[in-house]
Short mmCIF file of C-alpha atoms in Angstrom, two decimals:
data_model
loop_
_atom_site.label_atom_id
_atom_site.label_comp_id
_atom_site.label_asym_id
_atom_site.label_seq_id
_atom_site.Cartn_x
_atom_site.Cartn_y
_atom_site.Cartn_z
CA UNK P 1 73.72 55.63 13.39
CA UNK P 2 75.51 57.62 16.22
CA UNK P 3 78.78 59.13 17.11
CA UNK P 4 82.02 57.53 18.38
CA UNK P 5 84.02 59.16 20.87
CA UNK P 6 87.57 58.57 22.71
CA UNK P 7 87.91 60.40 25.81
CA UNK P 8 91.00 60.25 27.62
CA UNK P 9 91.46 60.84 31.26
CA UNK P 10 94.51 61.88 32.98
CA UNK P 11 95.28 59.83 36.29
CA UNK P 12 97.96 59.38 38.82
CA UNK P 13 100.65 58.01 36.63
CA UNK P 14 102.61 55.24 37.37
CA UNK P 15 103.61 54.98 33.68
CA UNK P 16 107.07 53.31 33.81
CA UNK P 17 108.31 51.09 30.72
CA UNK P 18 109.80 47.79 31.48
CA UNK P 19 112.11 45.81 29.32
CA UNK P 20 111.19 42.10 29.44
CA UNK P 21 113.75 40.93 31.93
CA UNK P 22 112.45 43.47 34.46
CA UNK P 23 108.89 42.62 33.86
CA UNK P 24 109.82 38.98 34.73
CA UNK P 25 111.58 40.24 37.88
CA UNK P 26 108.78 42.35 38.85
CA UNK P 27 106.32 39.33 38.49
CA UNK P 28 108.74 37.14 40.38
CA UNK P 29 108.71 39.49 43.46
CA UNK P 30 105.23 39.65 43.07
CA UNK P 31 104.59 35.64 43.15
CA UNK P 32 106.91 35.52 46.30
CA UNK P 33 104.42 37.89 48.33
CA UNK P 34 101.69 35.24 47.52
CA UNK P 35 99.30 38.34 47.08
CA UNK P 36 95.46 37.25 47.55
CA UNK P 37 93.27 39.66 45.54
CA UNK P 38 89.47 40.18 45.09
CA UNK P 39 88.10 41.44 41.44
CA UNK P 40 84.60 43.14 41.81
CA UNK P 41 82.69 43.70 38.54
CA UNK P 42 79.23 43.33 37.46
CA UNK P 43 80.57 42.30 34.03
CA UNK P 44 81.62 38.54 33.61
CA UNK P 45 83.68 39.43 30.67
CA UNK P 46 85.79 42.38 32.81
CA UNK P 47 86.03 39.75 35.79
CA UNK P 48 87.92 37.29 33.54
CA UNK P 49 90.23 39.98 31.95
CA UNK P 50 91.20 41.39 35.41
CA UNK P 51 91.52 37.95 36.79
CA UNK P 52 93.73 36.75 34.33
CA UNK P 53 96.14 39.89 34.08
CA UNK P 54 96.40 39.42 37.82
CA UNK P 55 97.26 35.68 37.91
CA UNK P 56 99.53 36.15 34.76
CA UNK P 57 101.31 39.14 37.18
CA UNK P 58 102.05 36.62 39.81
CA UNK P 59 99.25 37.04 42.05
CA UNK P 60 98.72 33.81 44.02
CA UNK P 61 94.96 33.79 44.32
CA UNK P 62 92.00 35.75 42.67
CA UNK P 63 88.66 35.87 44.06
CA UNK P 64 85.57 37.53 42.53
CA UNK P 65 82.36 39.68 43.16
CA UNK P 66 79.78 40.79 41.14
CA UNK P 67 78.51 43.53 43.28
CA UNK P 68 79.70 45.74 45.94
CA UNK P 69 77.53 44.18 48.38
CA UNK P 70 79.43 40.56 47.99
CA UNK P 71 82.65 42.10 47.56
CA UNK P 72 81.96 43.85 51.31
CA UNK P 73 81.06 40.18 52.70
CA UNK P 74 84.02 38.45 50.93
CA UNK P 75 86.51 40.98 52.13
CA UNK P 76 85.15 40.93 55.73
CA UNK P 77 84.99 36.93 55.52
CA UNK P 78 88.37 36.94 54.29
CA UNK P 79 89.66 38.82 57.38
CA UNK P 80 87.84 37.00 60.06
CA UNK P 81 89.47 33.86 58.11
CA UNK P 82 92.76 35.21 58.81
CA UNK P 83 93.28 35.08 54.76
CA UNK P 84 92.85 39.19 53.92
CA UNK P 85 93.13 40.22 50.30
CA UNK P 86 96.01 42.51 49.97
CA UNK P 87 94.50 44.08 46.77
CA UNK P 88 90.81 45.04 45.45
CA UNK P 89 89.80 46.12 42.08
CA UNK P 90 86.49 47.68 42.10
CA UNK P 91 84.52 48.64 39.33
CA UNK P 92 82.82 51.77 40.17
CA UNK P 93 79.09 51.38 38.67
CA UNK P 94 77.36 48.38 39.72
CA UNK P 95 74.11 47.41 40.76
CA UNK P 96 72.98 46.06 44.60
CA UNK P 97 76.11 48.55 45.87
CA UNK P 98 78.40 50.51 43.95
CA UNK P 99 82.18 50.49 44.70
CA UNK P 100 82.47 53.56 46.75
CA UNK P 101 79.98 52.36 49.24
CA UNK P 102 82.07 48.86 49.10
CA UNK P 103 85.10 50.66 49.69
CA UNK P 104 83.71 52.81 52.16
CA UNK P 105 82.47 49.77 54.34
CA UNK P 106 85.80 47.99 53.61
CA UNK P 107 88.06 51.01 54.82
CA UNK P 108 85.52 51.67 57.99
CA UNK P 109 86.40 48.34 59.02
CA UNK P 110 89.85 48.34 58.24
CA UNK P 111 90.16 51.44 60.52
CA UNK P 112 88.03 50.31 63.82
CA UNK P 113 89.80 47.36 63.52
CA UNK P 114 93.13 48.57 63.10
CA UNK P 115 94.08 46.72 59.69
CA UNK P 116 96.55 47.54 57.38
CA UNK P 117 94.31 48.84 54.26
CA UNK P 118 94.67 46.94 51.23
CA UNK P 119 95.35 48.27 48.07
CA UNK P 120 92.52 49.73 45.94
CA UNK P 121 92.07 50.30 42.46
CA UNK P 122 88.91 51.77 40.98
CA UNK P 123 88.15 50.65 37.80
CA UNK P 124 85.48 52.42 35.28
CA UNK P 125 84.98 53.54 31.90
CA UNK P 126 82.51 56.18 32.58
CA UNK P 127 84.29 58.40 35.44
CA UNK P 128 84.76 62.31 35.09
CA UNK P 129 88.21 64.05 35.91
CA UNK P 130 86.14 65.26 39.19
CA UNK P 131 85.33 61.58 39.85
CA UNK P 132 88.84 60.41 39.36
CA UNK P 133 90.23 63.21 41.52
CA UNK P 134 87.64 62.41 44.32
CA UNK P 135 88.51 58.42 44.12
CA UNK P 136 92.54 59.50 44.41
CA UNK P 137 91.96 61.81 47.37
CA UNK P 138 93.53 60.42 50.36
CA UNK P 139 91.28 62.19 52.67
CA UNK P 140 88.11 60.36 51.41
CA UNK P 141 86.39 57.54 53.34
CA UNK P 142 86.94 54.94 50.64
CA UNK P 143 90.68 55.68 49.97
CA UNK P 144 91.50 54.55 46.40
CA UNK P 145 95.15 54.07 45.51
CA UNK P 146 94.77 53.77 41.80
CA UNK P 147 92.18 54.61 39.01
CA UNK P 148 92.24 52.54 35.64
CA UNK P 149 89.95 53.25 32.94
CA UNK P 150 88.08 50.68 31.06
CA UNK P 151 89.21 48.73 29.21
CA UNK P 152 92.15 47.68 31.63
CA UNK P 153 95.37 47.68 29.89
CA UNK P 154 97.72 44.93 31.04
CA UNK P 155 100.95 46.86 31.31
CA UNK P 156 99.15 49.65 32.96
CA UNK P 157 98.20 47.11 35.73
CA UNK P 158 101.58 45.65 35.82
CA UNK P 159 103.17 49.20 36.30
CA UNK P 160 100.64 50.04 39.34
CA UNK P 161 101.15 46.28 40.79
CA UNK P 162 105.35 46.98 40.23
CA UNK P 163 104.70 50.33 42.24
CA UNK P 164 103.21 48.95 45.18
CA UNK P 165 104.63 45.16 45.23
CA UNK P 166 107.19 44.81 42.87
CA UNK P 167 110.11 46.07 45.23
#
């Protein structure tokens, strides 16, 4: 009936192991920052999982979008409403507009309007090593800070959030 494979893709590591008390301190620091996040994925189950992970990690507000176009509109509206997102998780492969195109629009708007860039996570289950290197290259038009492979693992997400917001 076919074969199953597990592929491990090396990514930028933020793999630090925390004790329970350290984890609680990190979550408290994240809560104090009152972060707003936009989670973008065309799969409802993935949206729900990532949204719940972020809320458990102390993110104050999480909004969702089902494709890159909807995400771009929500992101720009949030800036206009003076309620910007500090964090965006973006699925790479979506209908209507993919994650790379959406981040290209977001980054262009940030540059043109002298806005601090949000922390961006690219999330995918099908990316190659070359794709990951491209996502994480700071010279790209759609600068991504972290790459997470599906299925997203809570502790990996927390480690990356701690690296950005847990200080």
